[in-house]
Amino acid sequence: LGIIRNKLVAVLIGPAGVGIISLFNSAITLLTNTANMGLGVSGVRNVSEAYEVYDARRMATVVDMLRFCTLLAGLVGMALCLLLSMVLSKATFSDGEHMADFMLLSPVVALSCITVGETAILKGARMLRRLAQLTIVGLAVTILITIPLYYFYRQRAIVPSLLVAAVVQTCATVLCSYRAFPLRLNWDMRHVRSGSAMIKLGLAFTLAGILGNGADLFVRSFLNNAASLQTVGLYNAGYMLSVVYASTLFSALEADFFPRISAVNQLQYTTNVLVNRQIEVGLLIVGPLLVVFVLALPLLVPLLYSSAFAGVVPMVQVLSFNIFFRAISLPLEYIALAKGDSRTYLLLEVVYDVAFVVAVIGGMQLGGLWGMGLCLSVMGLFNLVLVACVVQKRFGYRMRRSVFRNIGLQLPWLMLAYATTFVHSMSVYCLVGLALVGISSYLSVGALRKKTRR
């Protein structure tokens, strides 16, 4: 549904319109992560721990506390958006003409904070089926309402559509969460004290989120000033294709893996087993899909967006290596989160964000969009090595030989798939591509069957 929505929006408002949406979304996400003080992460951890011991009273207390904190966070975030509307307009669009737009979008920040809290409750309580259902319903309703707005009003519909999307998603999440855990308005000073402890735990996560969103906003503003809104739109399309869409493959990390590893974070052996299994399965699933993805991109980009976005294909093809490395590093990063080691997590995020900005700016100077894709993939490998060394020394993590075996099982076929993209003969391209997809899929399915039979 997200792919369908982005396709329709790209056709109706073009790369420049997509660039405007990405700038608004970056600013809103930055404010949301600043205001909610890491409650999305620390909330999942607290709810998951209460759920693991089946303590109903503790569960109700944690839920009440989280709702109290996210409501306050939402009000603070909305106030920040109103107060900083001129600053945000100048930082993102290099002018003050969008000040009114940011003021109108201030409720989106409040709604996003509330949604983060209710989503954390559902994740921590393992209500993943309900979470998936409400996400589908929210996206479907959003498409039905916003696409006609874009059709009739084009770029003038961007701000109203963002408001509609936030209202629909929040309503769907709240209704689902309140049905499972009814709202109790019995907040007192206990919730303030307990909430402050949760916020203290999430403070490093908040700083990391601010740095990450700030880096993303800086990059998009840099591209807008150094190039144009068209470039921002193309970059956003490439980022969506390679990172956001690929994140659907990693969604189990946040929705299922993180609560499970949080519940057993004191058990070293169990933590290592869970992390290694997650990496192995991730590699076996991502590997063949990336081979298909790289080879099919010349067809996928016009299909998912439009022919105006064809220039982003080389960037996304080389950026696929970043996704492969991310499948390995992401489970490792969750170790620090699960153990509540906010300092280590913050340090890793700071290094990643600095490397991200350097990679984008250096890549732009090196070779435009393709250069950015290449530098971001190199940065992904650097981040993987750094994270692996840190978690091994800090938490005693040990990577099993089977993980290295699966890396060697899939990475060569991805490299060959990328090399095939330089073949100009269509018949050779198709034959070699089909062979690579077949071999990668056969090896992956065989390994998965062997592990599940155990």
CSV table of C-alpha atoms in Angstrom, one decimal:
chain,number,residue,atom,x,y,z
A,1,LEU,CA,0.0,0.0,0.0
A,2,GLY,CA,2.9,2.4,0.7
A,3,ILE,CA,4.4,1.6,-2.7
A,4,ILE,CA,1.0,2.3,-4.4
A,5,ARG,CA,0.6,5.6,-2.5
A,6,ASN,CA,4.2,6.7,-3.4
A,7,LYS,CA,3.7,5.8,-7.0
A,8,LEU,CA,0.5,7.8,-7.3
A,9,VAL,CA,1.9,10.8,-5.5
A,10,ALA,CA,5.1,10.7,-7.7
A,11,VAL,CA,3.0,10.7,-10.9
A,12,LEU,CA,0.7,13.5,-9.7
A,13,ILE,CA,3.2,16.0,-8.3
A,14,GLY,CA,6.5,14.9,-9.8
A,15,PRO,CA,10.1,14.9,-8.3
A,16,ALA,CA,9.8,18.5,-7.0
A,17,GLY,CA,6.6,17.7,-5.1
A,18,VAL,CA,8.2,14.6,-3.7
A,19,GLY,CA,11.1,16.7,-2.6
A,20,ILE,CA,8.8,19.1,-0.8
A,21,ILE,CA,7.1,16.3,1.0
A,22,SER,CA,10.5,14.8,2.1
A,23,LEU,CA,11.6,18.2,3.5
A,24,PHE,CA,8.3,18.5,5.5
A,25,ASN,CA,8.6,14.9,6.8
A,26,SER,CA,12.2,15.3,7.8
A,27,ALA,CA,11.4,18.4,9.9
A,28,ILE,CA,8.3,16.7,11.5
A,29,THR,CA,10.3,13.6,12.3
A,30,LEU,CA,13.0,15.7,13.9
A,31,LEU,CA,10.6,17.5,16.1
A,32,THR,CA,8.7,14.3,17.0
A,33,ASN,CA,11.9,12.5,18.0
A,34,THR,CA,13.0,15.5,20.0
A,35,ALA,CA,9.8,15.8,21.9
A,36,ASN,CA,9.1,12.2,22.7
A,37,MET,CA,12.4,11.7,24.5
A,38,GLY,CA,13.0,8.2,23.3
A,39,LEU,CA,9.7,6.9,24.7
A,40,GLY,CA,9.1,4.7,21.6
A,41,VAL,CA,12.2,2.7,22.5
A,42,SER,CA,12.2,2.8,26.3
A,43,GLY,CA,8.4,2.2,26.2
A,44,VAL,CA,8.7,-1.0,24.3
A,45,ARG,CA,11.5,-2.2,26.6
A,46,ASN,CA,9.4,-1.5,29.8
A,47,VAL,CA,6.2,-2.9,28.4
A,48,SER,CA,8.0,-6.0,27.2
A,49,GLU,CA,9.6,-6.7,30.5
A,50,ALA,CA,6.2,-6.4,32.3
A,51,TYR,CA,4.6,-8.6,29.7
A,52,GLU,CA,7.3,-11.3,30.0
A,53,VAL,CA,6.5,-11.9,33.7
A,54,TYR,CA,2.8,-11.7,33.1
A,55,ASP,CA,2.3,-9.0,35.8
A,56,ALA,CA,-1.1,-7.4,35.0
A,57,ARG,CA,-0.7,-4.7,37.6
A,58,ARG,CA,2.8,-3.7,36.5
A,59,MET,CA,1.6,-3.8,32.9
A,60,ALA,CA,-1.3,-1.4,33.6
A,61,THR,CA,1.1,1.0,35.5
A,62,VAL,CA,3.6,1.0,32.7
A,63,VAL,CA,0.9,1.6,30.1
A,64,ASP,CA,-0.6,4.5,32.1
A,65,MET,CA,2.8,6.0,32.6
A,66,LEU,CA,3.7,5.8,28.9
A,67,ARG,CA,0.4,7.4,27.8
A,68,PHE,CA,0.9,10.3,30.3
A,69,CYS,CA,4.4,10.9,29.0
A,70,THR,CA,3.5,10.8,25.3
A,71,LEU,CA,0.6,13.2,25.8
A,72,LEU,CA,3.0,15.7,27.4
A,73,ALA,CA,5.6,15.1,24.7
A,74,GLY,CA,2.9,15.7,22.0
A,75,LEU,CA,2.0,19.1,23.5
A,76,VAL,CA,5.6,20.1,23.8
A,77,GLY,CA,6.3,19.0,20.2
A,78,MET,CA,3.4,21.0,18.8
A,79,ALA,CA,4.5,24.1,20.7
A,80,LEU,CA,8.1,23.7,19.3
A,81,CYS,CA,6.8,23.4,15.8
A,82,LEU,CA,4.7,26.6,16.3
A,83,LEU,CA,7.6,28.6,17.8
A,84,LEU,CA,10.2,27.4,15.3
A,85,SER,CA,8.1,27.6,12.2
A,86,MET,CA,10.1,30.4,10.7
A,87,VAL,CA,13.4,28.8,11.6
A,88,LEU,CA,12.3,25.5,10.0
A,89,SER,CA,11.2,27.2,6.9
A,90,LYS,CA,14.5,29.0,6.4
A,91,ALA,CA,16.5,25.8,7.3
A,92,THR,CA,14.6,23.6,4.9
A,93,PHE,CA,13.6,25.9,2.0
A,94,SER,CA,16.0,28.7,2.5
A,95,ASP,CA,13.2,31.2,2.8
A,96,GLY,CA,10.3,32.1,5.1
A,97,GLU,CA,7.5,31.4,2.7
A,98,HIS,CA,6.6,28.1,4.3
A,99,MET,CA,6.3,29.4,7.8
A,100,ALA,CA,2.5,29.1,7.7
A,101,ASP,CA,2.8,25.5,6.4
A,102,PHE,CA,4.9,24.5,9.4
A,103,MET,CA,2.4,26.1,11.8
A,104,LEU,CA,-0.5,24.2,10.1
A,105,LEU,CA,1.6,21.0,10.5
A,106,SER,CA,2.2,21.4,14.2
A,107,PRO,CA,-0.7,19.1,15.2
A,108,VAL,CA,1.1,16.4,13.1
A,109,VAL,CA,3.9,16.4,15.6
A,110,ALA,CA,1.5,15.9,18.6
A,111,LEU,CA,-0.3,13.1,16.8
A,112,SER,CA,2.9,11.4,15.9
A,113,CYS,CA,4.1,11.4,19.5
A,114,ILE,CA,0.8,9.8,20.7
A,115,THR,CA,1.0,7.2,17.9
A,116,VAL,CA,4.6,6.4,18.9
A,117,GLY,CA,3.4,5.7,22.5
A,118,GLU,CA,0.4,3.5,21.5
A,119,THR,CA,2.5,1.6,19.0
A,120,ALA,CA,5.1,0.9,21.7
A,121,ILE,CA,2.4,-0.6,23.9
A,122,LEU,CA,1.2,-2.9,21.1
A,123,LYS,CA,4.8,-4.0,20.3
A,124,GLY,CA,5.7,-4.6,23.9
A,125,ALA,CA,2.6,-6.7,24.4
A,126,ARG,CA,3.4,-8.8,21.3
A,127,MET,CA,0.1,-7.7,19.6
A,128,LEU,CA,1.8,-7.8,16.2
A,129,ARG,CA,-1.3,-9.0,14.3
A,130,ARG,CA,-3.3,-6.0,15.5
A,131,LEU,CA,-0.5,-3.7,14.7
A,132,ALA,CA,-0.2,-5.0,11.1
A,133,GLN,CA,-4.0,-4.8,10.7
A,134,LEU,CA,-4.3,-1.2,11.9
A,135,THR,CA,-1.3,-0.2,9.7
A,136,ILE,CA,-3.0,-1.6,6.6
A,137,VAL,CA,-6.3,0.1,7.5
A,138,GLY,CA,-4.6,3.4,8.1
A,139,LEU,CA,-2.7,3.3,4.8
A,140,ALA,CA,-5.8,2.3,2.8
A,141,VAL,CA,-7.9,5.1,4.3
A,142,THR,CA,-5.1,7.6,3.8
A,143,ILE,CA,-4.8,6.7,0.1
A,144,LEU,CA,-8.6,7.0,-0.5
A,145,ILE,CA,-8.6,10.5,1.0
A,146,THR,CA,-5.3,12.0,0.0
A,147,ILE,CA,-4.9,10.8,-3.6
A,148,PRO,CA,-8.0,12.8,-4.8
A,149,LEU,CA,-6.6,15.8,-3.0
A,150,TYR,CA,-3.3,15.5,-5.0
A,151,TYR,CA,-5.3,14.9,-8.2
A,152,PHE,CA,-7.3,18.1,-7.9
A,153,TYR,CA,-4.9,20.4,-6.1
A,154,ARG,CA,-1.4,19.0,-6.9
A,155,GLN,CA,1.3,20.5,-4.7
A,156,ARG,CA,-1.2,22.7,-2.8
A,157,ALA,CA,-2.6,19.4,-1.3
A,158,ILE,CA,0.7,18.5,0.4
A,159,VAL,CA,0.1,20.0,3.8
A,160,PRO,CA,-3.6,18.9,4.1
A,161,SER,CA,-2.6,15.4,3.0
A,162,LEU,CA,0.1,15.2,5.7
A,163,LEU,CA,-2.5,16.3,8.3
A,164,VAL,CA,-5.0,13.7,7.1
A,165,ALA,CA,-2.5,10.9,7.1
A,166,ALA,CA,-1.5,11.8,10.7
A,167,VAL,CA,-5.1,11.9,11.9
A,168,VAL,CA,-6.0,8.6,10.3
A,169,GLN,CA,-3.0,6.7,11.6
A,170,THR,CA,-3.3,8.1,15.1
A,171,CYS,CA,-7.1,7.2,15.3
A,172,ALA,CA,-6.4,3.7,14.0
A,173,THR,CA,-3.6,3.1,16.5
A,174,VAL,CA,-5.5,4.6,19.5
A,175,LEU,CA,-8.6,2.6,18.9
A,176,CYS,CA,-6.7,-0.6,18.7
A,177,SER,CA,-4.5,0.1,21.7
A,178,TYR,CA,-7.4,1.4,23.9
A,179,ARG,CA,-9.4,-1.7,23.1
A,180,ALA,CA,-6.6,-3.9,24.6
A,181,PHE,CA,-5.7,-1.5,27.4
A,182,PRO,CA,-8.6,0.9,28.3
A,183,LEU,CA,-7.6,4.5,29.0
A,184,ARG,CA,-7.4,5.3,32.8
A,185,LEU,CA,-7.3,9.0,33.7
A,186,ASN,CA,-5.9,8.4,37.1
A,187,TRP,CA,-2.5,10.1,36.6
A,188,ASP,CA,-0.7,11.5,39.6
A,189,MET,CA,2.8,12.3,40.8
A,190,ARG,CA,3.8,8.7,40.7
A,191,HIS,CA,3.4,8.7,37.0
A,192,VAL,CA,5.5,11.8,36.8
A,193,ARG,CA,8.4,10.2,38.8
A,194,SER,CA,8.2,6.9,37.0
A,195,GLY,CA,7.9,8.7,33.6
A,196,SER,CA,11.0,10.8,34.4
A,197,ALA,CA,12.9,7.5,34.9
A,198,MET,CA,11.7,6.2,31.6
A,199,ILE,CA,12.7,9.5,29.9
A,200,LYS,CA,16.1,9.4,31.5
A,201,LEU,CA,16.6,6.0,29.9
A,202,GLY,CA,15.4,7.3,26.6
A,203,LEU,CA,17.4,10.6,26.7
A,204,ALA,CA,20.3,9.1,24.8
A,205,PHE,CA,17.9,7.6,22.3
A,206,THR,CA,16.4,11.1,21.9
A,207,LEU,CA,19.8,12.7,21.3
A,208,ALA,CA,20.6,9.9,18.8
A,209,GLY,CA,17.2,10.5,17.0
A,210,ILE,CA,17.8,14.3,16.9
A,211,LEU,CA,21.3,13.8,15.4
A,212,GLY,CA,20.0,11.2,12.9
A,213,ASN,CA,17.0,13.3,11.8
A,214,GLY,CA,19.2,16.4,11.9
A,215,ALA,CA,21.7,14.7,9.6
A,216,ASP,CA,18.9,13.7,7.2
A,217,LEU,CA,17.4,17.2,7.2
A,218,PHE,CA,20.9,18.7,6.7
A,219,VAL,CA,21.5,16.4,3.7
A,220,ARG,CA,18.2,17.3,2.0
A,221,SER,CA,18.8,21.0,2.6
A,222,PHE,CA,22.3,20.7,1.2
A,223,LEU,CA,21.0,19.0,-1.9
A,224,ASN,CA,18.3,21.6,-2.3
A,225,ASN,CA,20.8,24.5,-2.0
A,226,ALA,CA,23.7,22.8,-3.9
A,227,ALA,CA,21.5,21.4,-6.7
A,228,SER,CA,17.7,21.7,-6.8
A,229,LEU,CA,14.3,20.4,-5.5
A,230,GLN,CA,14.5,17.9,-8.4
A,231,THR,CA,17.6,16.4,-7.0
A,232,VAL,CA,16.0,16.2,-3.5
A,233,GLY,CA,13.1,14.4,-5.1
A,234,LEU,CA,15.4,12.0,-6.9
A,235,TYR,CA,17.4,11.4,-3.7
A,236,ASN,CA,14.3,10.8,-1.7
A,237,ALA,CA,13.0,8.3,-4.3
A,238,GLY,CA,16.4,6.5,-4.2
A,239,TYR,CA,16.4,6.5,-0.4
A,240,MET,CA,12.8,5.2,-0.3
A,241,LEU,CA,13.6,2.4,-2.7
A,242,SER,CA,16.8,1.2,-1.1
A,243,VAL,CA,16.3,2.0,2.6
A,244,VAL,CA,12.7,2.5,3.4
A,245,TYR,CA,11.2,-0.3,1.2
A,246,ALA,CA,14.0,-2.6,2.3
A,247,SER,CA,13.1,-1.8,5.9
A,248,THR,CA,9.9,-3.8,5.4
A,249,LEU,CA,12.3,-6.8,5.4
A,250,PHE,CA,13.7,-5.7,8.7
A,251,SER,CA,10.4,-4.8,10.3
A,252,ALA,CA,10.5,-7.9,12.5
A,253,LEU,CA,13.6,-6.5,14.2
A,254,GLU,CA,11.5,-3.7,15.7
A,255,ALA,CA,8.2,-5.4,16.0
A,256,ASP,CA,9.2,-8.9,17.2
A,257,PHE,CA,13.0,-9.2,17.7
A,258,PHE,CA,13.5,-6.1,19.9
A,259,PRO,CA,10.8,-7.1,22.5
A,260,ARG,CA,12.1,-10.6,22.6
A,261,ILE,CA,15.8,-9.6,23.1
A,262,SER,CA,14.7,-7.0,25.7
A,263,ALA,CA,12.9,-9.6,27.8
A,264,VAL,CA,16.1,-11.8,28.0
A,265,ASN,CA,18.7,-9.0,28.0
A,266,GLN,CA,20.3,-10.3,31.2
A,267,LEU,CA,21.0,-13.8,29.7
A,268,GLN,CA,24.2,-13.6,27.7
A,269,TYR,CA,24.0,-16.9,25.9
A,270,THR,CA,20.4,-16.5,25.0
A,271,THR,CA,21.0,-13.0,23.7
A,272,ASN,CA,23.9,-14.2,21.5
A,273,VAL,CA,21.7,-17.1,20.1
A,274,LEU,CA,18.8,-14.7,19.3
A,275,VAL,CA,21.1,-12.2,17.6
A,276,ASN,CA,22.9,-14.7,15.5
A,277,ARG,CA,19.7,-16.4,14.4
A,278,GLN,CA,18.3,-13.0,13.4
A,279,ILE,CA,21.3,-12.2,11.3
A,280,GLU,CA,21.3,-15.6,9.5
A,281,VAL,CA,17.6,-15.5,8.6
A,282,GLY,CA,17.9,-11.8,7.5
A,283,LEU,CA,20.8,-12.7,5.2
A,284,LEU,CA,19.0,-15.7,3.7
A,285,ILE,CA,15.9,-13.6,3.0
A,286,VAL,CA,17.6,-10.4,1.9
A,287,GLY,CA,20.2,-12.0,-0.4
A,288,PRO,CA,18.0,-13.3,-3.2
A,289,LEU,CA,15.6,-10.4,-3.0
A,290,LEU,CA,18.5,-7.9,-3.5
A,291,VAL,CA,19.7,-9.9,-6.5
A,292,VAL,CA,16.2,-9.5,-8.0
A,293,PHE,CA,16.0,-5.9,-6.9
A,294,VAL,CA,19.3,-4.8,-8.5
A,295,LEU,CA,18.5,-6.5,-11.8
A,296,ALA,CA,14.9,-5.4,-12.0
A,297,LEU,CA,15.4,-1.7,-11.0
A,298,PRO,CA,15.2,-0.4,-14.6
A,299,LEU,CA,11.7,-1.7,-14.7
A,300,LEU,CA,10.7,-1.1,-11.1
A,301,VAL,CA,11.5,2.7,-11.0
A,302,PRO,CA,9.1,3.7,-13.8
A,303,LEU,CA,6.6,1.2,-12.3
A,304,LEU,CA,6.8,2.5,-8.7
A,305,TYR,CA,7.4,6.2,-9.6
A,306,SER,CA,7.5,7.4,-13.2
A,307,SER,CA,10.0,7.7,-16.0
A,308,ALA,CA,11.1,11.1,-14.6
A,309,PHE,CA,12.8,9.2,-11.8
A,310,ALA,CA,14.9,7.0,-14.1
A,311,GLY,CA,18.1,8.9,-13.2
A,312,VAL,CA,18.0,7.4,-9.7
A,313,VAL,CA,18.5,3.8,-10.9
A,314,PRO,CA,22.4,3.7,-10.8
A,315,MET,CA,22.3,5.2,-7.3
A,316,VAL,CA,19.9,2.5,-6.0
A,317,GLN,CA,21.8,-0.4,-7.6
A,318,VAL,CA,25.1,0.4,-5.9
A,319,LEU,CA,23.2,1.3,-2.7
A,320,SER,CA,21.9,-2.3,-2.5
A,321,PHE,CA,25.2,-3.3,-0.8
A,322,ASN,CA,24.3,-0.9,2.0
A,323,ILE,CA,21.1,-2.9,2.6
A,324,PHE,CA,23.1,-6.2,2.7
A,325,PHE,CA,25.5,-4.8,5.3
A,326,ARG,CA,22.5,-3.3,7.2
A,327,ALA,CA,21.0,-6.8,7.5
A,328,ILE,CA,24.0,-7.8,9.6
A,329,SER,CA,24.6,-4.6,11.6
A,330,LEU,CA,21.0,-3.8,12.6
A,331,PRO,CA,20.5,-6.8,15.0
A,332,LEU,CA,23.9,-6.0,16.6
A,333,GLU,CA,22.8,-2.4,17.3
A,334,TYR,CA,19.7,-3.7,19.1
A,335,ILE,CA,21.9,-5.3,21.8
A,336,ALA,CA,22.8,-2.0,23.3
A,337,LEU,CA,19.1,-0.9,23.2
A,338,ALA,CA,17.9,-4.1,24.8
A,339,LYS,CA,20.5,-3.8,27.6
A,340,GLY,CA,19.7,-0.2,28.2
A,341,ASP,CA,23.2,0.9,27.5
A,342,SER,CA,22.3,4.3,26.2
A,343,ARG,CA,25.9,5.7,26.1
A,344,THR,CA,27.1,3.0,23.8
A,345,TYR,CA,24.1,3.3,21.5
A,346,LEU,CA,24.5,7.1,21.4
A,347,LEU,CA,28.2,6.8,20.5
A,348,LEU,CA,27.5,4.4,17.6
A,349,GLU,CA,24.7,6.7,16.3
A,350,VAL,CA,26.9,9.8,16.4
A,351,VAL,CA,29.6,8.1,14.4
A,352,TYR,CA,27.0,6.8,11.9
A,353,ASP,CA,25.4,10.2,11.4
A,354,VAL,CA,28.7,11.9,10.9
A,355,ALA,CA,29.7,9.2,8.4
A,356,PHE,CA,26.3,9.5,6.7
A,357,VAL,CA,26.7,13.3,6.1
A,358,VAL,CA,30.3,12.9,4.9
A,359,ALA,CA,29.3,10.1,2.5
A,360,VAL,CA,26.4,12.1,0.9
A,361,ILE,CA,28.4,15.3,0.5
A,362,GLY,CA,31.5,13.5,-0.7
A,363,GLY,CA,29.5,11.2,-3.0
A,364,MET,CA,27.7,14.2,-4.5
A,365,GLN,CA,31.1,15.8,-5.3
A,366,LEU,CA,32.5,12.5,-6.6
A,367,GLY,CA,29.7,11.4,-9.0
A,368,GLY,CA,26.3,12.9,-8.3
A,369,LEU,CA,23.6,10.4,-7.3
A,370,TRP,CA,25.7,7.4,-8.2
A,371,GLY,CA,28.6,8.7,-6.1
A,372,MET,CA,26.2,9.1,-3.1
A,373,GLY,CA,25.1,5.5,-3.5
A,374,LEU,CA,28.7,4.2,-3.6
A,375,CYS,CA,29.8,6.3,-0.6
A,376,LEU,CA,26.8,5.2,1.4
A,377,SER,CA,27.5,1.6,0.7
A,378,VAL,CA,31.2,2.0,1.8
A,379,MET,CA,29.9,3.8,4.9
A,380,GLY,CA,27.6,0.8,5.6
A,381,LEU,CA,30.5,-1.5,5.6
A,382,PHE,CA,32.4,0.8,7.9
A,383,ASN,CA,29.5,1.0,10.3
A,384,LEU,CA,29.2,-2.9,10.3
A,385,VAL,CA,32.8,-3.3,11.3
A,386,LEU,CA,32.6,-0.7,14.0
A,387,VAL,CA,29.4,-2.0,15.5
A,388,ALA,CA,30.7,-5.6,15.5
A,389,CYS,CA,33.9,-4.6,17.3
A,390,VAL,CA,32.0,-2.5,19.9
A,391,VAL,CA,29.4,-5.1,20.8
A,392,GLN,CA,32.0,-7.8,21.0
A,393,LYS,CA,34.2,-5.9,23.4
A,394,ARG,CA,31.3,-4.3,25.4
A,395,PHE,CA,28.8,-7.1,25.6
A,396,GLY,CA,30.8,-10.2,24.9
A,397,TYR,CA,28.9,-10.9,21.6
A,398,ARG,CA,30.4,-13.7,19.5
A,399,MET,CA,29.4,-14.1,15.8
A,400,ARG,CA,29.0,-17.8,14.9
A,401,ARG,CA,30.8,-19.4,11.9
A,402,SER,CA,27.4,-20.0,10.3
A,403,VAL,CA,26.9,-16.2,10.0
A,404,PHE,CA,30.2,-15.9,8.0
A,405,ARG,CA,29.1,-18.9,6.0
A,406,ASN,CA,25.9,-17.2,5.0
A,407,ILE,CA,27.7,-14.0,4.1
A,408,GLY,CA,29.9,-16.0,1.7
A,409,LEU,CA,26.8,-17.8,0.4
A,410,GLN,CA,25.0,-14.6,-0.7
A,411,LEU,CA,27.3,-11.7,-1.2
A,412,PRO,CA,29.1,-13.0,-4.3
A,413,TRP,CA,25.8,-13.3,-6.2
A,414,LEU,CA,24.9,-9.8,-5.3
A,415,MET,CA,28.3,-8.6,-6.6
A,416,LEU,CA,27.7,-10.5,-9.8
A,417,ALA,CA,24.2,-9.1,-10.2
A,418,TYR,CA,25.6,-5.5,-9.9
A,419,ALA,CA,28.3,-6.4,-12.5
A,420,THR,CA,25.6,-7.6,-14.8
A,421,THR,CA,23.9,-4.2,-14.8
A,422,PHE,CA,26.8,-3.0,-17.0
A,423,VAL,CA,25.9,-5.5,-19.7
A,424,HIS,CA,24.3,-3.8,-22.7
A,425,SER,CA,23.0,-6.9,-24.5
A,426,MET,CA,19.4,-7.4,-23.3
A,427,SER,CA,19.5,-11.2,-24.1
A,428,VAL,CA,22.7,-11.7,-22.1
A,429,TYR,CA,21.4,-9.5,-19.3
A,430,CYS,CA,18.2,-11.6,-19.0
A,431,LEU,CA,19.9,-14.9,-19.2
A,432,VAL,CA,22.7,-14.1,-16.7
A,433,GLY,CA,20.2,-12.4,-14.4
A,434,LEU,CA,17.8,-15.3,-14.3
A,435,ALA,CA,20.7,-17.7,-13.6
A,436,LEU,CA,21.9,-15.5,-10.7
A,437,VAL,CA,18.4,-15.2,-9.2
A,438,GLY,CA,17.9,-19.0,-9.5
A,439,ILE,CA,21.3,-19.8,-7.8
A,440,SER,CA,20.9,-17.3,-5.0
A,441,SER,CA,17.3,-18.4,-4.3
A,442,TYR,CA,18.2,-22.1,-4.4
A,443,LEU,CA,21.0,-21.7,-1.9
A,444,SER,CA,18.9,-19.5,0.4
A,445,VAL,CA,15.9,-21.8,0.4
A,446,GLY,CA,18.1,-24.9,1.0
A,447,ALA,CA,19.8,-23.2,4.0
A,448,LEU,CA,16.4,-22.1,5.5
A,449,ARG,CA,15.0,-25.6,5.1
A,450,LYS,CA,18.0,-27.1,6.8
A,451,LYS,CA,17.7,-24.8,9.7
A,452,THR,CA,14.0,-25.2,10.2
A,453,ARG,CA,14.3,-29.0,10.1
A,454,ARG,CA,16.5,-28.7,13.2
